[in-house]
Tab-separated table of N, CA and C in Angstrom:
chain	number	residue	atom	x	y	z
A	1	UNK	N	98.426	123.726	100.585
A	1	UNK	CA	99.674	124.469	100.511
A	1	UNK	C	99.811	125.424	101.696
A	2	UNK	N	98.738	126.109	102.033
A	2	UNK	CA	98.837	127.162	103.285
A	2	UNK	C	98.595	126.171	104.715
A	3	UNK	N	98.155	125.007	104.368
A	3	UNK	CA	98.655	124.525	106.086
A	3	UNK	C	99.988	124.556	106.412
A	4	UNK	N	100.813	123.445	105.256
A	4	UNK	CA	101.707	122.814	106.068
A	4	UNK	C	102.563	124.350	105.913
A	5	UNK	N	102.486	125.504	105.708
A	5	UNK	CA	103.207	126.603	105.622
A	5	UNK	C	102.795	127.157	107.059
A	6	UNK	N	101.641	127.563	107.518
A	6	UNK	CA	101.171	127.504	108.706
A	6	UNK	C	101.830	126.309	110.022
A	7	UNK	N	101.915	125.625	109.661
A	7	UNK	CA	102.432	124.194	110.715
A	7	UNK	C	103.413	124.766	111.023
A	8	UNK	N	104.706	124.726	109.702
A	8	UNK	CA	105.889	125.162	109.969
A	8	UNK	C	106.017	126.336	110.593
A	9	UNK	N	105.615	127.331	110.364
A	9	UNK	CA	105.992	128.747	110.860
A	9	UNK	C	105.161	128.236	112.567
A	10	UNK	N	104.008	127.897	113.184
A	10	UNK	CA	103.555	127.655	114.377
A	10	UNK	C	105.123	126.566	115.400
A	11	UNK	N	105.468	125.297	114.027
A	11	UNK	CA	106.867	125.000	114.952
A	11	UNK	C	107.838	125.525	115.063
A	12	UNK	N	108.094	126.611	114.288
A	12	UNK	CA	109.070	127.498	114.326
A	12	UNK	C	109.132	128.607	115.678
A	13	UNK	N	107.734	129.028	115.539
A	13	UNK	CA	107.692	129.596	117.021
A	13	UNK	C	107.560	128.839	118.157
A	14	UNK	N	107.456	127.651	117.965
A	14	UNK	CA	107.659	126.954	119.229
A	14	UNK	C	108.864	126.392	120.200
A	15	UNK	N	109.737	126.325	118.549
A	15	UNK	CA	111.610	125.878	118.898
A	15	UNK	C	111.938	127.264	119.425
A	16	UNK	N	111.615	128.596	118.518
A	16	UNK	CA	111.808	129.717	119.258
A	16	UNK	C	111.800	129.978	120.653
A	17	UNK	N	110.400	129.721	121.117
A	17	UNK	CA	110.219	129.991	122.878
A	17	UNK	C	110.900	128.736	123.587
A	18	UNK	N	111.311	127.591	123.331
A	18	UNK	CA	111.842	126.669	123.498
A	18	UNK	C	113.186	126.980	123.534
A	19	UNK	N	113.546	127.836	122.480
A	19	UNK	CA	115.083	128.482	122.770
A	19	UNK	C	115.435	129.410	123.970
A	20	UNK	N	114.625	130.012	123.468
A	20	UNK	CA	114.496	131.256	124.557
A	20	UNK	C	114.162	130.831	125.897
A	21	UNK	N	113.584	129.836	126.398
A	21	UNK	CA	113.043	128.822	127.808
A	21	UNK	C	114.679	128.837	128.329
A	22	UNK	N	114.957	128.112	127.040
A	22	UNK	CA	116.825	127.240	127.764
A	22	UNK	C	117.538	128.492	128.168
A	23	UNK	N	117.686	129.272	127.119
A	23	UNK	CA	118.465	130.238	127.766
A	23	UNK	C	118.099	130.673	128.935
A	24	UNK	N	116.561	131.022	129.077
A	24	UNK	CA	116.649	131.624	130.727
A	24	UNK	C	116.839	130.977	131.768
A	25	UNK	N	116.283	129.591	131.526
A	25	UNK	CA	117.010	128.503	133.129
A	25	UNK	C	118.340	128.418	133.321
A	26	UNK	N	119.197	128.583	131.846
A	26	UNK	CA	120.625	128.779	131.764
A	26	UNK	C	121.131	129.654	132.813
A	27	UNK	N	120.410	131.184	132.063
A	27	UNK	CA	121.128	132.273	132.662
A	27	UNK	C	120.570	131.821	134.643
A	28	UNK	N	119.426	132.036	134.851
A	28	UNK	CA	119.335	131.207	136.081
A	28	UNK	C	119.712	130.373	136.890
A	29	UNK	N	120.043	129.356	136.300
A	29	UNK	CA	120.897	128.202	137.085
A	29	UNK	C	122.437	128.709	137.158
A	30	UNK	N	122.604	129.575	136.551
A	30	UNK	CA	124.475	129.892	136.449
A	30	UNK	C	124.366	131.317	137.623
A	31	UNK	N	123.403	131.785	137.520
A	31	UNK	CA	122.935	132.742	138.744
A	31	UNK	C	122.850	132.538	139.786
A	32	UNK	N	122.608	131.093	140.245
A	32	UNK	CA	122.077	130.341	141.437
A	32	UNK	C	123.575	129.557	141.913
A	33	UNK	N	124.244	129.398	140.645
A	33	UNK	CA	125.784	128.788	141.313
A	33	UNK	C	127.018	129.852	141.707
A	34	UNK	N	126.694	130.623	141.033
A	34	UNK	CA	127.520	131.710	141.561
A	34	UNK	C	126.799	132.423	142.866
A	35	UNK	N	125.729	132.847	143.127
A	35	UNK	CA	125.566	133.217	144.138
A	35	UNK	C	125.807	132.524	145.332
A	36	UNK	N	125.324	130.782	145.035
A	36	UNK	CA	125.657	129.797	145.844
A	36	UNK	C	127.206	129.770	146.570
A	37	UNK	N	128.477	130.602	145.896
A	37	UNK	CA	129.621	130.248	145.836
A	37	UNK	C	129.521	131.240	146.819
A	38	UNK	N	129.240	132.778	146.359
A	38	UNK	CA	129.467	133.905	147.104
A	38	UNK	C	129.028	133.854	148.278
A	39	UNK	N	127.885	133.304	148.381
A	39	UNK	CA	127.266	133.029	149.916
A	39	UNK	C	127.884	132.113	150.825
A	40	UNK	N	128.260	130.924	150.090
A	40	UNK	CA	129.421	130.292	151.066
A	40	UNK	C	130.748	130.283	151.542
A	41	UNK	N	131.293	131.518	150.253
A	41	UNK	CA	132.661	132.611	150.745
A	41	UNK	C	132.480	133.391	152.037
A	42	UNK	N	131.132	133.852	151.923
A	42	UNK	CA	130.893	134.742	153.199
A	42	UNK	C	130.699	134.246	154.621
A	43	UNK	N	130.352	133.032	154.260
A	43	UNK	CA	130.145	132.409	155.138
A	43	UNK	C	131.143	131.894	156.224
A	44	UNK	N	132.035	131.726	155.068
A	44	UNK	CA	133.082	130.988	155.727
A	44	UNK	C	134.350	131.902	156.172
A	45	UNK	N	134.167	132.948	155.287
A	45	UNK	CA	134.750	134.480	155.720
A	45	UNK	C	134.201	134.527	157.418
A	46	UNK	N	133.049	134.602	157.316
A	46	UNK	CA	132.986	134.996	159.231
A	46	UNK	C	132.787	133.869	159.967
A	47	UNK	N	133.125	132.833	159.681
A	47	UNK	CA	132.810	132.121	160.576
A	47	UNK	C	134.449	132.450	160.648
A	48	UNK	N	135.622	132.159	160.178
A	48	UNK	CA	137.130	132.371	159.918
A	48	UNK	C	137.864	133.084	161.289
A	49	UNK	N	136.741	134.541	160.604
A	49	UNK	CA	136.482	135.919	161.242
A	49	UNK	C	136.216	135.175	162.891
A	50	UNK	N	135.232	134.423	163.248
A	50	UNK	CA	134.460	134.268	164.684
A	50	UNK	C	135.678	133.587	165.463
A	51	UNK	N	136.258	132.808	164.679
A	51	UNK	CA	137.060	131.467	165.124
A	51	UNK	C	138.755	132.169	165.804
A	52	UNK	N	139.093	133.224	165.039
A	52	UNK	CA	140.479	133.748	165.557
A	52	UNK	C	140.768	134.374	166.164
């Protein structure tokens, strides 16, 4: 009776950090496309800037 109660609660914390994993590559990867954007606004801001 106290394993499979043990099992469960050990997969429970595992979907947990598994949750918590996704979210942070989430928040990361959505960090990395927006900065990606801003950096190539700027970019293209001075090059704009060089060209006129």
């Amino acid at each position: 009776m106290i394993i499979p109660q043990l099992s469960n609660m050990q997969n429970e914390n595992e979907t947990d950090e598994y949750k918590s994993d996704n979210k942070k590559m989430l928040a990361r990867t959505i960090y990395a496309i927006v900065g990606g954007i801003i950096i190539l606004n700027l970019a293209w801001w001075i090059v704009s800037l060089c060209t006129h």
